[in-house]
PDB file of N, CA and C in Angstrom:
ATOM      1  N   UNK F  23       0.837  -1.189   0.000  1.00  0.00           N
ATOM      2  CA  UNK F  23       0.000   0.000   0.000  1.00  0.00           C
ATOM      3  C   UNK F  23       0.882   1.253   0.000  1.00  0.00           C
ATOM      4  N   UNK F  24       1.916   1.241   0.814  1.00  0.00           N
ATOM      5  CA  UNK F  24       2.771   2.422   0.938  1.00  0.00           C
ATOM      6  C   UNK F  24       3.432   2.770  -0.389  1.00  0.00           C
ATOM      7  N   UNK F  25       3.876   1.763  -1.119  1.00  0.00           N
ATOM      8  CA  UNK F  25       4.534   2.009  -2.407  1.00  0.00           C
ATOM      9  C   UNK F  25       3.563   2.640  -3.403  1.00  0.00           C
ATOM     10  N   UNK F  26       2.360   2.095  -3.485  1.00  0.00           N
ATOM     11  CA  UNK F  26       1.357   2.634  -4.409  1.00  0.00           C
ATOM     12  C   UNK F  26       0.963   4.055  -4.020  1.00  0.00           C
ATOM     13  N   UNK F  27       0.801   4.299  -2.724  1.00  0.00           N
ATOM     14  CA  UNK F  27       0.450   5.649  -2.268  1.00  0.00           C
ATOM     15  C   UNK F  27       1.584   6.632  -2.566  1.00  0.00           C
ATOM     16  N   UNK F  28       2.815   6.190  -2.402  1.00  0.00           N
ATOM     17  CA  UNK F  28       3.970   7.046  -2.688  1.00  0.00           C
ATOM     18  C   UNK F  28       4.004   7.429  -4.170  1.00  0.00           C
ATOM     19  N   UNK F  29       3.782   6.453  -5.039  1.00  0.00           N
ATOM     20  CA  UNK F  29       3.777   6.709  -6.485  1.00  0.00           C
ATOM     21  C   UNK F  29       2.657   7.682  -6.848  1.00  0.00           C
ATOM     22  N   UNK F  30       1.470   7.456  -6.313  1.00  0.00           N
ATOM     23  CA  UNK F  30       0.341   8.349  -6.596  1.00  0.00           C
ATOM     24  C   UNK F  30       0.620   9.754  -6.068  1.00  0.00           C
ATOM     25  N   UNK F  31       1.229   9.823  -4.902  1.00  0.00           N
ATOM     26  CA  UNK F  31       1.567  11.117  -4.310  1.00  0.00           C
ATOM     27  C   UNK F  31       2.550  11.883  -5.196  1.00  0.00           C
ATOM     28  N   UNK F  32       3.536  11.194  -5.752  1.00  0.00           N
ATOM     29  CA  UNK F  32       4.485  11.833  -6.663  1.00  0.00           C
ATOM     30  C   UNK F  32       3.764  12.387  -7.890  1.00  0.00           C
ATOM     31  N   UNK F  33       2.818  11.622  -8.423  1.00  0.00           N
ATOM     32  CA  UNK F  33       2.064  12.085  -9.592  1.00  0.00           C
ATOM     33  C   UNK F  33       1.252  13.336  -9.250  1.00  0.00           C
ATOM     34  N   UNK F  34       0.651  13.337  -8.073  1.00  0.00           N
ATOM     35  CA  UNK F  34      -0.147  14.491  -7.669  1.00  0.00           C
ATOM     36  C   UNK F  34       0.710  15.741  -7.488  1.00  0.00           C
ATOM     37  N   UNK F  35       1.821  15.601  -6.784  1.00  0.00           N
ATOM     38  CA  UNK F  35       2.635  16.776  -6.475  1.00  0.00           C
ATOM     39  C   UNK F  35       3.467  17.262  -7.651  1.00  0.00           C
ATOM     40  N   UNK F  36       3.653  16.412  -8.660  1.00  0.00           N
ATOM     41  CA  UNK F  36       4.422  16.855  -9.826  1.00  0.00           C
ATOM     42  C   UNK F  36       3.540  17.488 -10.896  1.00  0.00           C
ATOM     43  N   UNK F  37       2.225  17.361 -10.754  1.00  0.00           N
ATOM     44  CA  UNK F  37       1.316  17.925 -11.743  1.00  0.00           C
ATOM     45  C   UNK F  37       1.047  19.397 -11.412  1.00  0.00           C
ATOM     46  N   UNK F  38       1.381  20.311 -12.312  1.00  0.00           N
ATOM     47  CA  UNK F  38       1.220  21.741 -12.023  1.00  0.00           C
ATOM     48  C   UNK F  38      -0.237  22.194 -11.899  1.00  0.00           C
ATOM     49  N   UNK F  39      -1.177  21.378 -12.363  1.00  0.00           N
ATOM     50  CA  UNK F  39      -2.593  21.759 -12.271  1.00  0.00           C
ATOM     51  C   UNK F  39      -3.198  21.418 -10.910  1.00  0.00           C
ATOM     52  N   UNK F  40      -2.523  20.572 -10.143  1.00  0.00           N
ATOM     53  CA  UNK F  40      -3.016  20.207  -8.812  1.00  0.00           C
ATOM     54  C   UNK F  40      -2.686  21.338  -7.848  1.00  0.00           C
ATOM     55  N   UNK F  41      -3.706  21.815  -7.150  1.00  0.00           N
ATOM     56  CA  UNK F  41      -3.487  22.883  -6.176  1.00  0.00           C
ATOM     57  C   UNK F  41      -2.733  22.331  -4.965  1.00  0.00           C
ATOM     58  N   UNK F  42      -1.830  23.130  -4.445  1.00  0.00           N
ATOM     59  CA  UNK F  42      -1.052  22.727  -3.260  1.00  0.00           C
ATOM     60  C   UNK F  42      -1.828  22.990  -1.969  1.00  0.00           C
ATOM     61  N   UNK F  43      -2.826  23.871  -2.045  1.00  0.00           N
ATOM     62  CA  UNK F  43      -3.657  24.176  -0.892  1.00  0.00           C
ATOM     63  C   UNK F  43      -5.101  24.247  -1.351  1.00  0.00           C
ATOM     64  N   UNK F  44      -5.964  23.356  -0.935  1.00  0.00           N
ATOM     65  CA  UNK F  44      -5.706  22.301   0.036  1.00  0.00           C
ATOM     66  C   UNK F  44      -4.845  21.187  -0.563  1.00  0.00           C
ATOM     67  N   UNK F  45      -4.059  20.584   0.303  1.00  0.00           N
ATOM     68  CA  UNK F  45      -3.139  19.532  -0.114  1.00  0.00           C
ATOM     69  C   UNK F  45      -3.914  18.295  -0.584  1.00  0.00           C
ATOM     70  N   UNK F  46      -3.446  17.638  -1.659  1.00  0.00           N
ATOM     71  CA  UNK F  46      -4.099  16.413  -2.126  1.00  0.00           C
ATOM     72  C   UNK F  46      -4.102  15.327  -1.046  1.00  0.00           C
ATOM     73  N   UNK F  47      -5.116  14.492  -1.085  1.00  0.00           N
ATOM     74  CA  UNK F  47      -5.264  13.408  -0.109  1.00  0.00           C
ATOM     75  C   UNK F  47      -5.352  12.094  -0.865  1.00  0.00           C
ATOM     76  N   UNK F  48      -4.709  11.062  -0.326  1.00  0.00           N
ATOM     77  CA  UNK F  48      -4.806   9.710  -0.879  1.00  0.00           C
ATOM     78  C   UNK F  48      -5.269   8.813   0.263  1.00  0.00           C
ATOM     79  N   UNK F  49      -6.362   8.092   0.024  1.00  0.00           N
ATOM     80  CA  UNK F  49      -6.894   7.197   1.052  1.00  0.00           C
ATOM     81  C   UNK F  49      -7.073   5.793   0.483  1.00  0.00           C
ATOM     82  N   UNK F  50      -7.104   4.820   1.373  1.00  0.00           N
ATOM     83  CA  UNK F  50      -7.472   3.458   0.990  1.00  0.00           C
ATOM     84  C   UNK F  50      -8.989   3.413   1.049  1.00  0.00           C
ATOM     85  N   UNK F  51      -9.596   3.211  -0.114  1.00  0.00           N
ATOM     86  CA  UNK F  51     -11.059   3.239  -0.205  1.00  0.00           C
ATOM     87  C   UNK F  51     -11.665   1.877   0.100  1.00  0.00           C
ATOM     88  N   UNK F  52     -11.058   0.821  -0.435  1.00  0.00           N
ATOM     89  CA  UNK F  52     -11.568  -0.533  -0.224  1.00  0.00           C
ATOM     90  C   UNK F  52     -10.435  -1.537  -0.249  1.00  0.00           C
ATOM     91  N   UNK F  53     -10.625  -2.613   0.483  1.00  0.00           N
ATOM     92  CA  UNK F  53      -9.732  -3.768   0.426  1.00  0.00           C
ATOM     93  C   UNK F  53     -10.520  -4.914  -0.176  1.00  0.00           C
ATOM     94  N   UNK F  54     -10.013  -5.457  -1.246  1.00  0.00           N
ATOM     95  CA  UNK F  54     -10.658  -6.579  -1.917  1.00  0.00           C
ATOM     96  C   UNK F  54      -9.767  -7.805  -1.766  1.00  0.00           C
ATOM     97  N   UNK F  55     -10.263  -8.943  -2.173  1.00  0.00           N
ATOM     98  CA  UNK F  55      -9.499 -10.184  -2.026  1.00  0.00           C
ATOM     99  C   UNK F  55      -8.158 -10.105  -2.742  1.00  0.00           C
ATOM    100  N   UNK F  56      -8.135  -9.555  -3.946  1.00  0.00           N
ATOM    101  CA  UNK F  56      -6.902  -9.507  -4.735  1.00  0.00           C
ATOM    102  C   UNK F  56      -6.498  -8.092  -5.130  1.00  0.00           C
ATOM    103  N   UNK F  57      -7.026  -7.095  -4.446  1.00  0.00           N
ATOM    104  CA  UNK F  57      -6.721  -5.719  -4.843  1.00  0.00           C
ATOM    105  C   UNK F  57      -6.968  -4.760  -3.689  1.00  0.00           C
ATOM    106  N   UNK F  58      -6.317  -3.636  -3.791  1.00  0.00           N
ATOM    107  CA  UNK F  58      -6.528  -2.526  -2.868  1.00  0.00           C
ATOM    108  C   UNK F  58      -6.963  -1.347  -3.714  1.00  0.00           C
ATOM    109  N   UNK F  59      -8.049  -0.707  -3.338  1.00  0.00           N
ATOM    110  CA  UNK F  59      -8.563   0.422  -4.097  1.00  0.00           C
ATOM    111  C   UNK F  59      -8.187   1.717  -3.384  1.00  0.00           C
ATOM    112  N   UNK F  60      -7.393   2.535  -4.080  1.00  0.00           N
ATOM    113  CA  UNK F  60      -7.027   3.839  -3.556  1.00  0.00           C
ATOM    114  C   UNK F  60      -7.954   4.886  -4.136  1.00  0.00           C
ATOM    115  N   UNK F  61      -8.139   5.957  -3.392  1.00  0.00           N
ATOM    116  CA  UNK F  61      -8.910   7.095  -3.872  1.00  0.00           C
ATOM    117  C   UNK F  61      -8.033   8.330  -3.751  1.00  0.00           C
ATOM    118  N   UNK F  62      -7.846   9.019  -4.870  1.00  0.00           N
ATOM    119  CA  UNK F  62      -7.037  10.230  -4.905  1.00  0.00           C
ATOM    120  C   UNK F  62      -7.967  11.429  -4.894  1.00  0.00           C
ATOM    121  N   UNK F  63      -7.670  12.389  -4.034  1.00  0.00           N
ATOM    122  CA  UNK F  63      -8.521  13.570  -3.872  1.00  0.00           C
ATOM    123  C   UNK F  63      -7.705  14.855  -4.065  1.00  0.00           C
ATOM    124  N   UNK F  64      -7.352  15.170  -5.323  1.00  0.00           N
ATOM    125  CA  UNK F  64      -6.668  16.432  -5.574  1.00  0.00           C
ATOM    126  C   UNK F  64      -7.689  17.540  -5.851  1.00  0.00           C
ATOM    127  N   UNK F  65      -7.259  18.766  -5.680  1.00  0.00           N
ATOM    128  CA  UNK F  65      -8.081  19.922  -6.042  1.00  0.00           C
ATOM    129  C   UNK F  65      -7.401  20.672  -7.177  1.00  0.00           C
ATOM    130  N   UNK F  66      -8.215  21.286  -8.010  1.00  0.00           N
ATOM    131  CA  UNK F  66      -7.712  22.090  -9.125  1.00  0.00           C
ATOM    132  C   UNK F  66      -8.714  23.203  -9.377  1.00  0.00           C
ATOM    133  N   UNK F  67      -8.284  24.203 -10.115  1.00  0.00           N
ATOM    134  CA  UNK F  67      -9.221  25.231 -10.548  1.00  0.00           C
ATOM    135  C   UNK F  67     -10.267  24.581 -11.436  1.00  0.00           C
ATOM    136  N   UNK F  68     -11.489  25.085 -11.397  1.00  0.00           N
ATOM    137  CA  UNK F  68     -12.578  24.481 -12.179  1.00  0.00           C
ATOM    138  C   UNK F  68     -12.211  24.285 -13.641  1.00  0.00           C
ATOM    139  N   UNK F  69     -11.586  25.271 -14.245  1.00  0.00           N
ATOM    140  CA  UNK F  69     -11.245  25.192 -15.672  1.00  0.00           C
ATOM    141  C   UNK F  69     -10.198  24.122 -15.957  1.00  0.00           C
ATOM    142  N   UNK F  70      -9.416  23.725 -14.959  1.00  0.00           N
ATOM    143  CA  UNK F  70      -8.331  22.754 -15.139  1.00  0.00           C
ATOM    144  C   UNK F  70      -8.688  21.346 -14.688  1.00  0.00           C
ATOM    145  N   UNK F  71      -9.841  21.177 -14.032  1.00  0.00           N
ATOM    146  CA  UNK F  71     -10.106  19.915 -13.344  1.00  0.00           C
ATOM    147  C   UNK F  71     -10.141  18.698 -14.267  1.00  0.00           C
ATOM    148  N   UNK F  72     -10.823  18.777 -15.387  1.00  0.00           N
ATOM    149  CA  UNK F  72     -10.948  17.611 -16.275  1.00  0.00           C
ATOM    150  C   UNK F  72      -9.589  17.193 -16.803  1.00  0.00           C
ATOM    151  N   UNK F  73      -8.784  18.144 -17.265  1.00  0.00           N
ATOM    152  CA  UNK F  73      -7.446  17.822 -17.767  1.00  0.00           C
ATOM    153  C   UNK F  73      -6.566  17.275 -16.651  1.00  0.00           C
ATOM    154  N   UNK F  74      -6.616  17.901 -15.476  1.00  0.00           N
ATOM    155  CA  UNK F  74      -5.821  17.435 -14.347  1.00  0.00           C
ATOM    156  C   UNK F  74      -6.179  16.008 -13.985  1.00  0.00           C
ATOM    157  N   UNK F  75      -7.454  15.708 -13.924  1.00  0.00           N
ATOM    158  CA  UNK F  75      -7.909  14.367 -13.567  1.00  0.00           C
ATOM    159  C   UNK F  75      -7.403  13.336 -14.577  1.00  0.00           C
ATOM    160  N   UNK F  76      -7.532  13.628 -15.847  1.00  0.00           N
ATOM    161  CA  UNK F  76      -7.059  12.726 -16.895  1.00  0.00           C
ATOM    162  C   UNK F  76      -5.545  12.541 -16.824  1.00  0.00           C
ATOM    163  N   UNK F  77      -4.823  13.639 -16.652  1.00  0.00           N
ATOM    164  CA  UNK F  77      -3.359  13.569 -16.554  1.00  0.00           C
ATOM    165  C   UNK F  77      -2.917  12.708 -15.377  1.00  0.00           C
ATOM    166  N   UNK F  78      -3.557  12.888 -14.235  1.00  0.00           N
ATOM    167  CA  UNK F  78      -3.195  12.121 -13.033  1.00  0.00           C
ATOM    168  C   UNK F  78      -3.433  10.632 -13.256  1.00  0.00           C
ATOM    169  N   UNK F  79      -4.552  10.274 -13.860  1.00  0.00           N
ATOM    170  CA  UNK F  79      -4.833   8.856 -14.132  1.00  0.00           C
ATOM    171  C   UNK F  79      -3.766   8.252 -15.039  1.00  0.00           C
ATOM    172  N   UNK F  80      -3.409   8.967 -16.094  1.00  0.00           N
ATOM    173  CA  UNK F  80      -2.374   8.473 -17.012  1.00  0.00           C
ATOM    174  C   UNK F  80      -1.020   8.371 -16.317  1.00  0.00           C
ATOM    175  N   UNK F  81      -0.664   9.396 -15.561  1.00  0.00           N
ATOM    176  CA  UNK F  81       0.626   9.407 -14.872  1.00  0.00           C
ATOM    177  C   UNK F  81       0.713   8.271 -13.859  1.00  0.00           C
ATOM    178  N   UNK F  82      -0.349   8.029 -13.119  1.00  0.00           N
ATOM    179  CA  UNK F  82      -0.355   6.945 -12.144  1.00  0.00           C
ATOM    180  C   UNK F  82      -0.256   5.587 -12.831  1.00  0.00           C
ATOM    181  N   UNK F  83      -1.009   5.393 -13.893  1.00  0.00           N
ATOM    182  CA  UNK F  83      -0.960   4.107 -14.597  1.00  0.00           C
ATOM    183  C   UNK F  83       0.440   3.826 -15.109  1.00  0.00           C
ATOM    184  N   UNK F  84       1.062   4.804 -15.738  1.00  0.00           N
ATOM    185  CA  UNK F  84       2.419   4.641 -16.260  1.00  0.00           C
ATOM    186  C   UNK F  84       3.403   4.353 -15.132  1.00  0.00           C
ATOM    187  N   UNK F  85       3.305   5.099 -14.040  1.00  0.00           N
ATOM    188  CA  UNK F  85       4.217   4.910 -12.912  1.00  0.00           C
ATOM    189  C   UNK F  85       3.997   3.559 -12.236  1.00  0.00           C
ATOM    190  N   UNK F  86       2.749   3.121 -12.101  1.00  0.00           N
ATOM    191  CA  UNK F  86       2.480   1.803 -11.512  1.00  0.00           C
ATOM    192  C   UNK F  86       3.060   0.694 -12.382  1.00  0.00           C
ATOM    193  N   UNK F  87       2.903   0.810 -13.694  1.00  0.00           N
ATOM    194  CA  UNK F  87       3.450  -0.203 -14.595  1.00  0.00           C
ATOM    195  C   UNK F  87       4.971  -0.268 -14.478  1.00  0.00           C
ATOM    196  N   UNK F  88       5.638   0.892 -14.407  1.00  0.00           N
ATOM    197  CA  UNK F  88       7.099   0.925 -14.258  1.00  0.00           C
ATOM    198  C   UNK F  88       7.537   0.270 -12.955  1.00  0.00           C
ATOM    199  N   UNK F  89       6.706   0.363 -11.922  1.00  0.00           N
ATOM    200  CA  UNK F  89       7.025  -0.211 -10.619  1.00  0.00           C
ATOM    201  C   UNK F  89       6.507  -1.645 -10.476  1.00  0.00           C
ATOM    202  N   UNK F  90       6.020  -2.213 -11.581  1.00  0.00           N
ATOM    203  CA  UNK F  90       5.465  -3.581 -11.586  1.00  0.00           C
ATOM    204  C   UNK F  90       4.276  -3.746 -10.643  1.00  0.00           C
ATOM    205  N   UNK F  91       3.494  -2.696 -10.514  1.00  0.00           N
ATOM    206  CA  UNK F  91       2.240  -2.769  -9.765  1.00  0.00           C
ATOM    207  C   UNK F  91       1.141  -2.957 -10.794  1.00  0.00           C
ATOM    208  N   UNK F  92       0.456  -4.085 -10.714  1.00  0.00           N
ATOM    209  CA  UNK F  92      -0.586  -4.359 -11.699  1.00  0.00           C
ATOM    210  C   UNK F  92      -1.892  -3.706 -11.279  1.00  0.00           C
ATOM    211  N   UNK F  93      -2.620  -3.263 -12.272  1.00  0.00           N
ATOM    212  CA  UNK F  93      -3.925  -2.663 -12.029  1.00  0.00           C
ATOM    213  C   UNK F  93      -4.996  -3.710 -12.263  1.00  0.00           C
ATOM    214  N   UNK F  94      -5.854  -3.877 -11.293  1.00  0.00           N
ATOM    215  CA  UNK F  94      -6.937  -4.830 -11.394  1.00  0.00           C
ATOM    216  C   UNK F  94      -8.126  -4.124 -12.028  1.00  0.00           C
ATOM    217  N   UNK F  95      -8.606  -4.669 -13.101  1.00  0.00           N
ATOM    218  CA  UNK F  95      -9.830  -4.140 -13.686  1.00  0.00           C
ATOM    219  C   UNK F  95     -10.875  -5.239 -13.637  1.00  0.00           C
ATOM    220  N   UNK F  96     -12.031  -4.864 -13.266  1.00  0.00           N
ATOM    221  CA  UNK F  96     -13.104  -5.869 -13.195  1.00  0.00           C
ATOM    222  C   UNK F  96     -14.295  -5.356 -13.993  1.00  0.00           C
ATOM    223  N   UNK F  97     -14.916  -6.260 -14.643  1.00  0.00           N
ATOM    224  CA  UNK F  97     -16.096  -5.940 -15.423  1.00  0.00           C
ATOM    225  C   UNK F  97     -17.081  -7.060 -15.245  1.00  0.00           C
ATOM    226  N   UNK F  98     -18.233  -6.727 -14.734  1.00  0.00           N
ATOM    227  CA  UNK F  98     -19.259  -7.758 -14.572  1.00  0.00           C
ATOM    228  C   UNK F  98     -20.543  -7.249 -15.202  1.00  0.00           C
ATOM    229  N   UNK F  99     -20.787  -7.678 -16.433  1.00  0.00           N
ATOM    230  CA  UNK F  99     -22.004  -7.217 -17.112  1.00  0.00           C
ATOM    231  C   UNK F  99     -23.251  -7.689 -16.375  1.00  0.00           C
ATOM    232  N   UNK F 100     -24.263  -6.867 -16.434  1.00  0.00           N
ATOM    233  CA  UNK F 100     -25.529  -7.256 -15.819  1.00  0.00           C
ATOM    234  C   UNK F 100     -26.153  -8.390 -16.617  1.00  0.00           C
ATOM    235  N   UNK F 101     -26.653  -9.344 -15.918  1.00  0.00           N
ATOM    236  CA  UNK F 101     -27.371 -10.446 -16.587  1.00  0.00           C
ATOM    237  C   UNK F 101     -28.821 -10.390 -16.141  1.00  0.00           C
ATOM    238  N   UNK F 102     -29.686 -10.561 -17.117  1.00  0.00           N
ATOM    239  CA  UNK F 102     -31.133 -10.526 -16.802  1.00  0.00           C
ATOM    240  C   UNK F 102     -31.784 -11.814 -17.191  1.00  0.00           C
TER     241      UNK F 102
END
């Protein structure tokens, strides 16, 4: 958990669109059998938020892959 949070924190603090005040927050949102779900809570100016959010997701994914942290994706279609 600490390694993943550290990587996400680096992505948040290196992005110029993320506001430094209030400081970004990273929390453990859920613990699953084979995964840990983190939630990143950065702030940005309204005009920058969509780009900042997209940039952070890309930066985290790239950094996690470099650190050999796999991302768990799950998809369960509704069945009727």
